XYZ file of C-alpha atoms in Angstrom:
95
model
C -14.796 -6.836 6.186
C -16.280 -10.010 7.457
C -16.313 -11.693 3.857
C -12.469 -10.890 3.809
C -12.034 -12.582 7.097
C -14.015 -15.560 5.907
C -11.923 -15.773 2.754
C -8.551 -15.646 4.893
C -9.992 -18.386 7.146
C -10.694 -20.703 4.181
C -7.354 -20.188 2.702
C -5.479 -20.924 5.796
C -7.445 -24.208 6.339
C -7.453 -25.298 2.609
C -5.121 -27.852 1.385
C -3.431 -27.426 -1.959
C -0.463 -26.065 -3.783
C 1.432 -22.903 -2.896
C 0.034 -21.499 -6.301
C -3.433 -22.182 -5.193
C -2.811 -20.623 -1.869
C -1.104 -17.480 -3.520
C -4.049 -17.227 -5.995
C -6.655 -17.189 -2.916
C -4.679 -14.540 -1.163
C -4.443 -12.321 -4.070
C -8.210 -12.627 -4.727
C -8.705 -11.879 -1.025
C -6.478 -8.772 -1.252
C -8.363 -7.620 -4.253
C -11.645 -8.004 -2.159
C -10.207 -6.117 0.852
C -8.959 -3.085 -1.345
C -12.406 -2.975 -2.954
C -13.954 -2.810 0.573
C -11.650 -0.046 1.358
C -12.567 1.975 -1.601
C -16.136 1.568 -0.888
C -15.434 3.228 2.434
C -13.614 6.022 0.719
C -10.046 4.867 1.731
C -7.312 5.558 -1.119
C -3.659 4.769 -1.475
C -1.738 7.809 -1.121
C 0.204 8.679 -4.319
C 3.927 9.073 -4.886
C 3.647 10.523 -8.355
C 3.965 14.029 -7.583
C 7.119 13.706 -5.495
C 7.723 14.001 -1.724
C 5.099 16.026 0.235
C 5.578 15.805 4.046
C 1.757 16.130 4.338
C 1.386 12.721 2.896
C 4.706 11.136 3.187
C 7.386 10.476 5.733
C 11.067 10.204 4.515
C 12.714 7.348 6.264
C 15.738 7.352 4.215
C 17.318 9.975 2.028
C 19.885 9.458 -0.914
C 21.732 11.572 -3.509
C 21.371 10.158 -6.961
C 22.038 12.319 -10.056
C 19.685 10.013 -12.030
C 16.650 11.341 -10.164
C 15.111 14.681 -9.572
C 15.174 16.421 -6.196
C 12.463 15.282 -3.862
C 11.603 12.430 -6.103
C 10.470 9.260 -4.364
C 12.468 6.258 -5.445
C 11.184 3.674 -3.051
C 8.107 3.112 -0.965
C 8.671 1.012 2.299
C 5.222 1.122 3.550
C 2.118 2.453 1.486
C 0.117 5.270 3.089
C -3.564 5.756 3.116
C -6.048 8.508 3.326
C -9.808 9.183 3.489
C -10.792 12.463 1.739
C -7.966 14.860 2.828
C -7.345 12.954 6.069
C -4.274 10.963 6.397
C -4.869 7.665 8.007
C -1.184 6.573 7.695
C 1.778 8.341 5.988
C 3.682 6.612 3.308
C 7.219 5.627 4.365
C 9.370 6.406 1.449
C 12.985 6.735 0.310
C 13.672 10.226 -1.156
C 16.288 11.816 -3.351
C 17.933 15.024 -1.956
């Protein structure tokens, strides 16, 4: 985690264009996600529809264009390590 902190501190103190800053932050984000993967932390998938064990429905809608219990928007990503939820995904679900 310290290399991520180092890179963020460098990005904040660096001079340059917005695009340079954005590129630096994107590279640091990729590095941080890699660190989480090494620790066994994975993003919770939304591909199989709403599951209260992994998702928190913070909004419900009715829309005939989607299937029942389909997740149509993610407000905040969730994460797990093995089968233990670290944080539930906050999602919008079709009823």
